mmCIF file of C-alpha atoms in Angstrom:
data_model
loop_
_atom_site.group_PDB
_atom_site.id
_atom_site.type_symbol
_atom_site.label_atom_id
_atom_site.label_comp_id
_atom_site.label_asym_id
_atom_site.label_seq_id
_atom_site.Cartn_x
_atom_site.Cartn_y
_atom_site.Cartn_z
ATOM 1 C CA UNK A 1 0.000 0.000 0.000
ATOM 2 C CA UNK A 2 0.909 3.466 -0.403
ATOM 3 C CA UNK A 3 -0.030 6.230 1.797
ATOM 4 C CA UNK A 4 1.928 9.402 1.253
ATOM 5 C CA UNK A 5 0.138 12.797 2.714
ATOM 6 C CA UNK A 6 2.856 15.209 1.517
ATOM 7 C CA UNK A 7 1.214 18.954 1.207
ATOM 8 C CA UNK A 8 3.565 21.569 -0.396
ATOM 9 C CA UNK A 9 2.566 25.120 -1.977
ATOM 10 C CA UNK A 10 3.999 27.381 -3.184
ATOM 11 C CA UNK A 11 4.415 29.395 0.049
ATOM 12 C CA UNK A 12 5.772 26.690 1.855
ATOM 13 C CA UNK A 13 9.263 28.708 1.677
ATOM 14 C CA UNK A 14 7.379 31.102 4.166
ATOM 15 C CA UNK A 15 5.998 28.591 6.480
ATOM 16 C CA UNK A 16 7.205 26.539 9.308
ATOM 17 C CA UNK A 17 8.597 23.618 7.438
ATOM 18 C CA UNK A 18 6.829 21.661 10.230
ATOM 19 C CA UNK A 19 3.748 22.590 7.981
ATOM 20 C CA UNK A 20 4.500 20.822 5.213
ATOM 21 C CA UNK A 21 2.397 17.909 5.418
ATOM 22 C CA UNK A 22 -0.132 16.900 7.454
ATOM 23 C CA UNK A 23 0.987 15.822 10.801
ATOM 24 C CA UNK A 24 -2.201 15.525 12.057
ATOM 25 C CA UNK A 25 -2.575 11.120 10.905
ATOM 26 C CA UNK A 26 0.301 9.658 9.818
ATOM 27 C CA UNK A 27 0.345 6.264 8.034
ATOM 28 C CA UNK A 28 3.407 4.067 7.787
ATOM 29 C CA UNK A 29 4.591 3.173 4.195
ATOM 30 C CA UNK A 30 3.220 -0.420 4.102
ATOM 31 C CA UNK A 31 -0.704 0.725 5.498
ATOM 32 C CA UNK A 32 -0.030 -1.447 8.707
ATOM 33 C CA UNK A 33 -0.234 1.422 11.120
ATOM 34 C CA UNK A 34 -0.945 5.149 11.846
ATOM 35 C CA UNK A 35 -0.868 7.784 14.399
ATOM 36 C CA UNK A 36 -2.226 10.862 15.630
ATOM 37 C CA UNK A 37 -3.321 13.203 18.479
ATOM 38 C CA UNK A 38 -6.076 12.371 20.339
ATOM 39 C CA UNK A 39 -7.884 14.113 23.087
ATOM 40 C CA UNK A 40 -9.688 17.328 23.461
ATOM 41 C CA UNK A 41 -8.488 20.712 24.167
ATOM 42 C CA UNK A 42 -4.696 20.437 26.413
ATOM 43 C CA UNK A 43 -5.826 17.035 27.079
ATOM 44 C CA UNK A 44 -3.900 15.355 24.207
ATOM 45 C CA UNK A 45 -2.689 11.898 23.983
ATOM 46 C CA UNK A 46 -0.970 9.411 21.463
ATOM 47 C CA UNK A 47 -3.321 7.010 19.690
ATOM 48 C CA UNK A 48 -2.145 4.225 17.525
ATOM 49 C CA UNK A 49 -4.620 2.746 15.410
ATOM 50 C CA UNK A 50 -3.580 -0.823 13.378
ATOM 51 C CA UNK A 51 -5.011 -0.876 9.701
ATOM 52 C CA UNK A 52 -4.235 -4.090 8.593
ATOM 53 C CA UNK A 53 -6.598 -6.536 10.356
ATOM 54 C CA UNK A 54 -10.007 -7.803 9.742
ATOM 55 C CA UNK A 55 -11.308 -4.147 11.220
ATOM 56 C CA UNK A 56 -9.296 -0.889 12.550
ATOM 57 C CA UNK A 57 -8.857 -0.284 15.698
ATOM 58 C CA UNK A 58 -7.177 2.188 17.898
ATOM 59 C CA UNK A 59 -4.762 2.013 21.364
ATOM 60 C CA UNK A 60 -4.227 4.966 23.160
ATOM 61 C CA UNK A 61 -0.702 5.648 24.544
ATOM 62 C CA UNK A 62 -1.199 7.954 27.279
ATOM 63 C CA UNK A 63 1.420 9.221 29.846
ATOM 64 C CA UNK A 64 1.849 10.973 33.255
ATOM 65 C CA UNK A 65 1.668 14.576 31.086
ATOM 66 C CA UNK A 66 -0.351 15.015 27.866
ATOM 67 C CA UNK A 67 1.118 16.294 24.766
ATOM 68 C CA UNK A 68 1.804 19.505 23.294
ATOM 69 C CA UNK A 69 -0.711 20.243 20.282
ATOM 70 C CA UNK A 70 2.880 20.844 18.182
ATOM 71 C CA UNK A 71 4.107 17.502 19.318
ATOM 72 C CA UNK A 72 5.073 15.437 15.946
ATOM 73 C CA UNK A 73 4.459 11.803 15.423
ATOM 74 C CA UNK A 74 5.672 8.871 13.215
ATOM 75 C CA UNK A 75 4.702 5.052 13.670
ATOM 76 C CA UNK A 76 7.171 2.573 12.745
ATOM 77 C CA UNK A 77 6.529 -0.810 11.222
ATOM 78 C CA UNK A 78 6.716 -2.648 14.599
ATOM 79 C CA UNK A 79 3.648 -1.126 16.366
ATOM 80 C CA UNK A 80 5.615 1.824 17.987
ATOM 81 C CA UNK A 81 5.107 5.232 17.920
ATOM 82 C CA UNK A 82 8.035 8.137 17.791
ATOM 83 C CA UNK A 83 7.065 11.191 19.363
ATOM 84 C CA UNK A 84 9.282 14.352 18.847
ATOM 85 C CA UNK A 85 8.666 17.236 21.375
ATOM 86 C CA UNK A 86 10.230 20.952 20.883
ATOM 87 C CA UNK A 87 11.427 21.871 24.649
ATOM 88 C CA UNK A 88 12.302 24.774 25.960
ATOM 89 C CA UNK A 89 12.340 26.469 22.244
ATOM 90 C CA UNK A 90 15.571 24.909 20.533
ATOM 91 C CA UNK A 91 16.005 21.205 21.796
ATOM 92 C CA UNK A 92 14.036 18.297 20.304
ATOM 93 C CA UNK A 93 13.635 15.215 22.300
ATOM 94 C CA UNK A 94 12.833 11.812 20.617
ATOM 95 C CA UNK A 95 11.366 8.820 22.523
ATOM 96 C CA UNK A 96 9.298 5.326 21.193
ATOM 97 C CA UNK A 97 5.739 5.185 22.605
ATOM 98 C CA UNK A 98 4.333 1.504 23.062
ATOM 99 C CA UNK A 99 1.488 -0.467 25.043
ATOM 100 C CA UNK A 100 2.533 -2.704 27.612
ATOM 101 C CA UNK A 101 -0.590 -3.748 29.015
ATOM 102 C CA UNK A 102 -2.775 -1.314 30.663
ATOM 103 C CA UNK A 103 0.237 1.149 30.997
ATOM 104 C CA UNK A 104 2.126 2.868 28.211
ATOM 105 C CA UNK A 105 6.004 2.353 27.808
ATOM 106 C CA UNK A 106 8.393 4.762 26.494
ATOM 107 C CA UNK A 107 12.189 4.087 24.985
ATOM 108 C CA UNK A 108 14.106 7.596 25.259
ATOM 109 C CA UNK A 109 16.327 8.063 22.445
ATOM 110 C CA UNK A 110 17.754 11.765 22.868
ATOM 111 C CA UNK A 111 17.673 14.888 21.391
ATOM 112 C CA UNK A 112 19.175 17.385 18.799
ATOM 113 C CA UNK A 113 19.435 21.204 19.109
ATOM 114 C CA UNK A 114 18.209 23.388 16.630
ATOM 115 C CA UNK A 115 19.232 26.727 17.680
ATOM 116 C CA UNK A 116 17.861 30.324 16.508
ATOM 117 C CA UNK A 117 15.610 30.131 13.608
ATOM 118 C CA UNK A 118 16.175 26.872 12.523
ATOM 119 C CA UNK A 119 13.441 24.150 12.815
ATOM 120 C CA UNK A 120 12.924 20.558 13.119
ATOM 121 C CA UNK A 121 10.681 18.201 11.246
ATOM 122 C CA UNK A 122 10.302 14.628 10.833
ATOM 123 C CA UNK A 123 9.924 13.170 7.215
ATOM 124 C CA UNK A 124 7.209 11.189 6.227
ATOM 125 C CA UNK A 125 7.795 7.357 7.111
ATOM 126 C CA UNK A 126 10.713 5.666 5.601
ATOM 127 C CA UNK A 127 9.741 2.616 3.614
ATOM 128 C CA UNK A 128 11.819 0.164 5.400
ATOM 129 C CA UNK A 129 9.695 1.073 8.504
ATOM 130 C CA UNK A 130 12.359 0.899 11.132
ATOM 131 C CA UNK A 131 14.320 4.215 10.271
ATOM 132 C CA UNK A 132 13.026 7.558 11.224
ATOM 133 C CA UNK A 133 14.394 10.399 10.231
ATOM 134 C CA UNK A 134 13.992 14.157 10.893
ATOM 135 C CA UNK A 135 15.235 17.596 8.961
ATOM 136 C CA UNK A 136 16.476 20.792 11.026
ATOM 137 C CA UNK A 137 16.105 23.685 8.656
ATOM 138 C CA UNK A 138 18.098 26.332 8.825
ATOM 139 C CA UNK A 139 18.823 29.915 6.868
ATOM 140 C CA UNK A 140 21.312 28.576 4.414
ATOM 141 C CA UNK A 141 21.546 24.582 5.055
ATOM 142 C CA UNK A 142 19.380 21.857 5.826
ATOM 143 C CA UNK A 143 20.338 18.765 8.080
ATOM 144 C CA UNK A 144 19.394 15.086 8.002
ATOM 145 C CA UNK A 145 18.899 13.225 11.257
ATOM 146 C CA UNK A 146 18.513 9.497 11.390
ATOM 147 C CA UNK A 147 16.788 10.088 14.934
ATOM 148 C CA UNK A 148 14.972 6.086 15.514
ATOM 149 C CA UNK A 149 16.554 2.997 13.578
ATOM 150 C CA UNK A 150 20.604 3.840 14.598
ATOM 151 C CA UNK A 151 22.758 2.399 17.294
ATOM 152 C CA UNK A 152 23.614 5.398 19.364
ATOM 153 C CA UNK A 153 20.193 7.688 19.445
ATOM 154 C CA UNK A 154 20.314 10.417 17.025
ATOM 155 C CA UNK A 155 22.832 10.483 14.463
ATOM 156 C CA UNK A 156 23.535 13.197 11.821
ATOM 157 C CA UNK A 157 23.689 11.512 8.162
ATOM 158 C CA UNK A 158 23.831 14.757 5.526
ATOM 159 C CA UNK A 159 23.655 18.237 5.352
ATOM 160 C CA UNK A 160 22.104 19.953 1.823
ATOM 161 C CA UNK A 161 23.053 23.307 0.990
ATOM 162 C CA UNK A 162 19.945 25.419 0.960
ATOM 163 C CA UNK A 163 17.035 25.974 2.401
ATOM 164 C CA UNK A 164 14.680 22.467 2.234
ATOM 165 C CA UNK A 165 11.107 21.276 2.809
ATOM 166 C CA UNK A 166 8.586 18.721 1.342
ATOM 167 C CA UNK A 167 10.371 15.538 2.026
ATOM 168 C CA UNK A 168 9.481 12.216 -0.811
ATOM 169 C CA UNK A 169 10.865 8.980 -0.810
ATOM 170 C CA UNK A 170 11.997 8.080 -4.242
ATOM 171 C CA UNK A 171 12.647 3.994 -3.657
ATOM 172 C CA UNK A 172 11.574 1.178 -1.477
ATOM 173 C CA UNK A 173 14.650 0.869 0.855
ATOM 174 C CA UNK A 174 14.645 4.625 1.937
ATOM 175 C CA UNK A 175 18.282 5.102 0.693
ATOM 176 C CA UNK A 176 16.686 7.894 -1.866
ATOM 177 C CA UNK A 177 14.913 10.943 -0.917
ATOM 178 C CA UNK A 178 13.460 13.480 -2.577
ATOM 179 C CA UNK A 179 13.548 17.576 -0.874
ATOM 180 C CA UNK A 180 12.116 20.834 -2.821
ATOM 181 C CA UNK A 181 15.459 22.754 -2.309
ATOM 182 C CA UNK A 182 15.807 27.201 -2.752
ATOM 183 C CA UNK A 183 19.221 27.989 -2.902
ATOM 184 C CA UNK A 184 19.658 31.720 -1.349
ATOM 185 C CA UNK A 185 16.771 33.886 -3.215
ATOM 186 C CA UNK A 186 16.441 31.285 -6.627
ATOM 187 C CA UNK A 187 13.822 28.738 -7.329
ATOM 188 C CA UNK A 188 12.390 25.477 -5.714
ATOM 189 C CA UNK A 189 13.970 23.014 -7.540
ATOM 190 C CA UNK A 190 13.314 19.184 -6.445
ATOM 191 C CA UNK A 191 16.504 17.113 -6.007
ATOM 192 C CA UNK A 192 17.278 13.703 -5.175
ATOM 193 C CA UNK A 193 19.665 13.114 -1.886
ATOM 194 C CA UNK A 194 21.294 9.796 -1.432
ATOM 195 C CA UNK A 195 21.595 8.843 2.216
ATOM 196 C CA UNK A 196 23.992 6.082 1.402
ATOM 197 C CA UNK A 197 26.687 8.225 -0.166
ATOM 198 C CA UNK A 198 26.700 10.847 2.698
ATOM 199 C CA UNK A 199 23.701 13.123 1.168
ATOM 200 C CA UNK A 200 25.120 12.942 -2.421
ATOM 201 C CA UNK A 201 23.046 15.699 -4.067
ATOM 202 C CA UNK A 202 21.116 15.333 -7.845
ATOM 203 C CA UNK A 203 18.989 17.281 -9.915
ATOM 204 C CA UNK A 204 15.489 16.080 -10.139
ATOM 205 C CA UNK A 205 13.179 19.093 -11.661
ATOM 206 C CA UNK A 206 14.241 21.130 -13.556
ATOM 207 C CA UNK A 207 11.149 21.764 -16.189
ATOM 208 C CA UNK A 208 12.467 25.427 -17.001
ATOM 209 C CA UNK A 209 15.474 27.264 -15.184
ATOM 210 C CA UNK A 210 13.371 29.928 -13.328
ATOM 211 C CA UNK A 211 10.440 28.286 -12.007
ATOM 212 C CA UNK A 212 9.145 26.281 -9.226
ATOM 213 C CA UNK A 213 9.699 22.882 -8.929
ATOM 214 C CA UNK A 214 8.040 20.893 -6.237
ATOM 215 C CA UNK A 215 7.642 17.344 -6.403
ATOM 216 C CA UNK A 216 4.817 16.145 -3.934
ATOM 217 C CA UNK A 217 4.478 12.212 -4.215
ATOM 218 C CA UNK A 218 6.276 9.544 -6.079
ATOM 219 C CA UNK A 219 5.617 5.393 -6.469
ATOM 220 C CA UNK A 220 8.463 3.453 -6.599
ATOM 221 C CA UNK A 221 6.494 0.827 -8.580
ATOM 222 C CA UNK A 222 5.472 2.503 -11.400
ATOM 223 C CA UNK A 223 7.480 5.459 -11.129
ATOM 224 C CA UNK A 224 4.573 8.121 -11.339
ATOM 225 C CA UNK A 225 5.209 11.597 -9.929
ATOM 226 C CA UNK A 226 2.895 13.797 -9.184
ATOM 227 C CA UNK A 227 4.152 17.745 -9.291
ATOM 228 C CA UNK A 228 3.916 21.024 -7.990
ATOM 229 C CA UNK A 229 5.110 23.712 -10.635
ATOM 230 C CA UNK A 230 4.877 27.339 -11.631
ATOM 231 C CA UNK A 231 6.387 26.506 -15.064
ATOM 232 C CA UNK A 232 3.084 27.114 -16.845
ATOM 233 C CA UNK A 233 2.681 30.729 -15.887
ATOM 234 C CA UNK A 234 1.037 29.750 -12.569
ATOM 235 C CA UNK A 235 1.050 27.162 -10.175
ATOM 236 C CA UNK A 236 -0.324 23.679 -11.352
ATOM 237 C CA UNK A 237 -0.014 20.440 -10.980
ATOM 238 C CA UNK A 238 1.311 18.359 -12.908
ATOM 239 C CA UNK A 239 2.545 14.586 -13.237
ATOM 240 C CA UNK A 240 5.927 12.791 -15.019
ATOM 241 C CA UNK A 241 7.689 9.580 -14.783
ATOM 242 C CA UNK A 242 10.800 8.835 -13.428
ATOM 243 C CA UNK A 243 13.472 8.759 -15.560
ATOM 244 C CA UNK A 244 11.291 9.621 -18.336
ATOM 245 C CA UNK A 245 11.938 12.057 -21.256
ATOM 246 C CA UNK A 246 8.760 13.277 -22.085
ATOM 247 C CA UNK A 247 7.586 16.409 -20.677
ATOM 248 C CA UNK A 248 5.379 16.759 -17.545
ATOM 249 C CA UNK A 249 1.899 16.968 -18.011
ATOM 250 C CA UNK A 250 -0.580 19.458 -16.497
ATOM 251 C CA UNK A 251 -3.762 17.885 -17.016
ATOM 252 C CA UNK A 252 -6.570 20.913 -16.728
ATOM 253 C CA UNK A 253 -8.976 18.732 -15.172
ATOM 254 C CA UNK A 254 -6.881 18.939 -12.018
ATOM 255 C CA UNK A 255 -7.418 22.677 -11.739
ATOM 256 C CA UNK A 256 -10.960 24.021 -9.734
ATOM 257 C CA UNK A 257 -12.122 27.400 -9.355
ATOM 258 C CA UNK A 258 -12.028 28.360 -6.005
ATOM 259 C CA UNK A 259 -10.698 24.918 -4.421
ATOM 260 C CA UNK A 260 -7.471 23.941 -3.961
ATOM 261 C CA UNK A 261 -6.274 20.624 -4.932
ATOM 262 C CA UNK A 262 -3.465 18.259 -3.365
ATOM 263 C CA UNK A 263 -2.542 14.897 -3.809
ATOM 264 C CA UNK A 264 -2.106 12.433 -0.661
ATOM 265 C CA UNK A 265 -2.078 8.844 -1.824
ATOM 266 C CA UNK A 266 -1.256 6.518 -5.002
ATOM 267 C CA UNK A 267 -2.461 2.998 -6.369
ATOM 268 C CA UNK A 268 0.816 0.851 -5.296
ATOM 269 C CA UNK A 269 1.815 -2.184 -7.598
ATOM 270 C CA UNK A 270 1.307 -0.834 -10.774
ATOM 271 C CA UNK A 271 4.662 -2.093 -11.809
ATOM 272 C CA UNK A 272 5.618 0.116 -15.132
ATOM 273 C CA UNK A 273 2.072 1.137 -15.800
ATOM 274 C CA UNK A 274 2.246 4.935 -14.253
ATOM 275 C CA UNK A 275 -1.079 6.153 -16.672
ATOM 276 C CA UNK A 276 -2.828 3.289 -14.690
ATOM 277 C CA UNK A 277 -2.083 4.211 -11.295
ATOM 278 C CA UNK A 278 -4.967 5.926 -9.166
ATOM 279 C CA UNK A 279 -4.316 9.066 -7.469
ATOM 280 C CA UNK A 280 -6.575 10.218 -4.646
ATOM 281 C CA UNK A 281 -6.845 14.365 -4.015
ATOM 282 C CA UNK A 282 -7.861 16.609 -1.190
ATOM 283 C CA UNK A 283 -10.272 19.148 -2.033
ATOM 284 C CA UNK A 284 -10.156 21.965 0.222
ATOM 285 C CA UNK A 285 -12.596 24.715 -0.541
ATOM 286 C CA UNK A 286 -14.945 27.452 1.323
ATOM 287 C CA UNK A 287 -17.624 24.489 2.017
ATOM 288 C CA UNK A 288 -15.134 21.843 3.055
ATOM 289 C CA UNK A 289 -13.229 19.250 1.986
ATOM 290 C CA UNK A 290 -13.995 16.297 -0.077
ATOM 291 C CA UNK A 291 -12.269 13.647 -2.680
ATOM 292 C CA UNK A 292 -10.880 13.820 -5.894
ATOM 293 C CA UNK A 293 -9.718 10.479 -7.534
ATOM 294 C CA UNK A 294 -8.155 10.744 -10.951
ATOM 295 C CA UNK A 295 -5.633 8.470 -13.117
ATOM 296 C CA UNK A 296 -3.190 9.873 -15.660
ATOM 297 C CA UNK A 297 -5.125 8.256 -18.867
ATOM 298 C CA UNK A 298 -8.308 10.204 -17.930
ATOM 299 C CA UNK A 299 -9.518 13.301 -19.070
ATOM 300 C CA UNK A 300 -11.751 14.256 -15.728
ATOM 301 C CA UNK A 301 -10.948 14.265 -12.214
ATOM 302 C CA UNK A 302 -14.154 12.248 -10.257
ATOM 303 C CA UNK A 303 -15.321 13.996 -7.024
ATOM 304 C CA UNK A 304 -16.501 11.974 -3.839
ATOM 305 C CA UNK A 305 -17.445 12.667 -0.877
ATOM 306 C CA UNK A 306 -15.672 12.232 2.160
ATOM 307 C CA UNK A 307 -16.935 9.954 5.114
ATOM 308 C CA UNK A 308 -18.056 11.830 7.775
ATOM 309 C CA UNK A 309 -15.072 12.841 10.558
ATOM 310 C CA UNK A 310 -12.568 12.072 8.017
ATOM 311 C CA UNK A 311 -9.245 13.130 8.698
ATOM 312 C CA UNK A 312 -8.462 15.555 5.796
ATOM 313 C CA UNK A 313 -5.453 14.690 3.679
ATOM 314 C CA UNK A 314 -5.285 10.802 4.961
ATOM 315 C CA UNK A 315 -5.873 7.556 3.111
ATOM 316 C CA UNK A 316 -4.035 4.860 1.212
ATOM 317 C CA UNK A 317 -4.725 2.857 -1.730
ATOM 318 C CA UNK A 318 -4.998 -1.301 -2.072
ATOM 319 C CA UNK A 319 -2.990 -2.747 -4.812
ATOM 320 C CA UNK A 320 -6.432 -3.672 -6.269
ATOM 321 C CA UNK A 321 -7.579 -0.177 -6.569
ATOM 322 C CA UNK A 322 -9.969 0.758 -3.414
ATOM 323 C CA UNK A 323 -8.828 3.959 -1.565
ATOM 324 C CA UNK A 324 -9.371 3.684 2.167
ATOM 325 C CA UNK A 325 -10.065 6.678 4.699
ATOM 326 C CA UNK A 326 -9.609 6.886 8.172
ATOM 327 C CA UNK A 327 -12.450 8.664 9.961
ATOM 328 C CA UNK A 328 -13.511 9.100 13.357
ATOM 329 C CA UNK A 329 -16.686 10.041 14.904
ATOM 330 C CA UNK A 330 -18.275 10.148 18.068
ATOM 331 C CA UNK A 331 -20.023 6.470 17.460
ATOM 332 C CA UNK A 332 -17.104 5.207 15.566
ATOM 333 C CA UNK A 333 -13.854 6.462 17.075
ATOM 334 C CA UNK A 334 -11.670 4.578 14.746
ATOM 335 C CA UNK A 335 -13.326 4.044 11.303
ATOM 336 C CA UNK A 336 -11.561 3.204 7.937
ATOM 337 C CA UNK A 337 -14.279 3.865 4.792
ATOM 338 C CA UNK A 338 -13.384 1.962 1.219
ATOM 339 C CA UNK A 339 -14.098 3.860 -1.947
ATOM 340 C CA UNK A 340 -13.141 2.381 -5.694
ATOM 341 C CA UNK A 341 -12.316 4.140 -8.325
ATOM 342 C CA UNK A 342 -15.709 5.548 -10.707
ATOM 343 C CA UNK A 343 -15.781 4.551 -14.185
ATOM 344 C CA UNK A 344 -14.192 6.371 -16.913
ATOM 345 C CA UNK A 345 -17.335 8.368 -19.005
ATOM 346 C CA UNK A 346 -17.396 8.181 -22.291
ATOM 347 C CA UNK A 347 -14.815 10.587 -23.963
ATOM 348 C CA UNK A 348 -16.276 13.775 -25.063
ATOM 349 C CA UNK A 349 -14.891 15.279 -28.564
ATOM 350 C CA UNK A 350 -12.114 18.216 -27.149
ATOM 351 C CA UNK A 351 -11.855 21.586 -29.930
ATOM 352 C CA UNK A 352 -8.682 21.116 -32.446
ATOM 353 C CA UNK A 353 -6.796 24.514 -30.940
ATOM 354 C CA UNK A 354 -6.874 22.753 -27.177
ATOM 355 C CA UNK A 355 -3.401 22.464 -25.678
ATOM 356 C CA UNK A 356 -3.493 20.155 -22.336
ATOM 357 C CA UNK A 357 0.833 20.756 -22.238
ATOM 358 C CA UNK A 358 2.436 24.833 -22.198
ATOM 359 C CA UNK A 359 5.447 24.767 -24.439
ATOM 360 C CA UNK A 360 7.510 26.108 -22.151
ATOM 361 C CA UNK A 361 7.749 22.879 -19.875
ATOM 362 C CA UNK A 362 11.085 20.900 -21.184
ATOM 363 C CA UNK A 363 11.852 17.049 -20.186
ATOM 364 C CA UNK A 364 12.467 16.494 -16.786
ATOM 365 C CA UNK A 365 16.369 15.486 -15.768
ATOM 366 C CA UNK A 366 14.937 12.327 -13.823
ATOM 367 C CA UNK A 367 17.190 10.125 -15.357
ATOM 368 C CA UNK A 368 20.207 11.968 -13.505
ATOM 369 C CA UNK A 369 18.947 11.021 -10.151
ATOM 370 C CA UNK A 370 21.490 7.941 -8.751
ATOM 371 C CA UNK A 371 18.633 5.505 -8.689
ATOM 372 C CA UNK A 372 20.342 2.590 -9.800
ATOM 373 C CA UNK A 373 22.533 0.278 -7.107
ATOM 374 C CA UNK A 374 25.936 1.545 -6.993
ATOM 375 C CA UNK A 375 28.344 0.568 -4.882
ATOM 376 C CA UNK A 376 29.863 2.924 -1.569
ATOM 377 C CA UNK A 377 31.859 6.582 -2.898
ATOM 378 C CA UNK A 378 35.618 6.110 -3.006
#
């Protein structure tokens, strides 16, 4: 399964990188498990909830103090929970949350400063599903942490030149990894960073030299990539292949008026078949939010509506093509809602003078991203 909830505008340069996707449910890379705040007002607790069995269902972690409301979270593969907590304004404390009967145990595993204006923010969950890793973001360089997975607590494994957010893994071991990098005052360009060659930086978007970059989910399987770019004269998005020559694609039926659009998940297992692979989309707007699932072959985006007490921005996609959403509700407190994919309508006749690509967009560089085994730098 995939389950990637990566949200990245094109003001994400002014945010708290923190901000940059949803840390609200987080789902680990194979579906098993997710996390999130629970509790009401300063009342706020862990809660794990397991995905994977016959029905969901949720274990609260609670401790002697509840949580801060910025506390972040990440489950692991194993049932455990990593909870990062700012303290006292510039240290970061990491620590494993997991049930041990009625009580709630808790592995400390240290801390790393982030001094002045720099923050920290974990990544989305590595696909192994043991690692964990955080970024600390500062004016001119960013810094990778391994901070759950190493032998001696947190260990520093890269540091990027520039100033990074976003955060995509590009493989299935979580050697590559994708950050939207701005380099003093240029663009967001997305690069590739190997964490087995100490960081080793690559291009990865570069659709024309001035604009905006961002890449906001990728599957390993069928290499799909779904885009953030200004390369069109305004932000869109927009959707390649890895390693691909063609140019990316900015499909208009991915563009609402007055609702803003953002991929969270992608159809896993569509082994060199990325037209075929579903894509499910959050559709914020002034009403609400609700669901957008599209697939690169069509020409229309289909529109669903949410379960009620979804948690916007959250789902994952079965193999076989059914995209589930967590929810929670009063009378169902951990809920998990199955929609498929609606049937393609019958292609509509488009005018002659209709152009779905700008000219300006060029091929993407994907195939200079080290993606291929190679063996340690000399």
């Amino acid at each position: 399964m995939t389950a990637c909830a990566i949200e990245t505008t094109a003001e994400d340069d002014d945010r708290d990188p923190g901000a940059a996707w949803p840390a609200g449910f987080t789902i680990t890379a194979n579906g098993a498990y997710a996390a999130r705040l629970a509790g009401a007002g300063d009342a706020l607790y862990v809660e794990r909830w397991t995905l994977d069995g016959p029905e969901p269902y949720a274990v609260p972690l609670p401790l002697d103090q509840p949580e801060e409301r910025g506390t972040q979270l990440l489950p692991l593969a194993d049932g455990r929970v990593l909870v990062a907590r700012r303290v006292d304004g510039r240290r970061n404390t990491f620590s494993l949350l997991y049930p041990t009967g009625p009580a709630t145990g808790e592995l400390r595993l240290g801390s790393v400063e982030a001094p002045g204006s720099e923050h920290l923010v974990l990544l989305p969950p590595s696909p192994d599903g043991i690692c964990a890793y955080a970024m600390c973001v500062g004016p001119d360089t960013t810094t990778l942490w391994l901070v759950a997975g190493g032998a001696f607590g947190p260990e520093k494994v890269a540091e990027v030149k520039g100033r990074c957010t976003g955060g995509v893994w590009l493989d299935r071991t979580g050697r590559m990894l994708a950050l939207d990098r701005r380099l003093d005052d240029g663009p967001v360009k997305a690069v590739a960073v190997d964490l087995e060659r100490g960081g080793e930086v690559t291009p990865l978007l570069q659709i024309t030299e001035d604009s905006d970059d961002r890449l906001l989910l990728a599957d390993p399987d069928s290499g799909l990539l779904l885009i953030r770019s200004d390369a069109p004269g305004h932000d869109r998005l927009g959707w390649g292949v890895l390693g691909s020559l063609l140019p990316v694609r900015f499909p208009e039926c991915l563009r609402l008026d007055d609702a803003a659009v953002t991929p969270f998940a992608v159809q896993p297992g569509q082994v060199l078949m990325p037209e075929s692979c579903a894509v499910a989309l959050r559709i914020d707007a002034a009403g609400g939010s609700w669901v957008g699932v599209w697939q690169p072959s069509s020409r229309r985006m289909g529109q669903l509506a949410a379960p009620q007490g979804w948690l916007a921005g959250a789902g994952l996609w079965t193999a076989e093509g059914v995209l589930r959403l967590p929810y929670a509700t009063d009378g169902v407190p951990c809920g998990l809602a199955g929609l498929e994919m609606p049937p393609e309508p019958e292609p509509e006749p488009e005018p002659a003078a209709a152009v779905e690509e700008p000219r300006v967009c060029r091929p993407v560089p994907l195939q200079q991203a080290p993606l291929t085994d190679r063996g340690p730098a000399r």
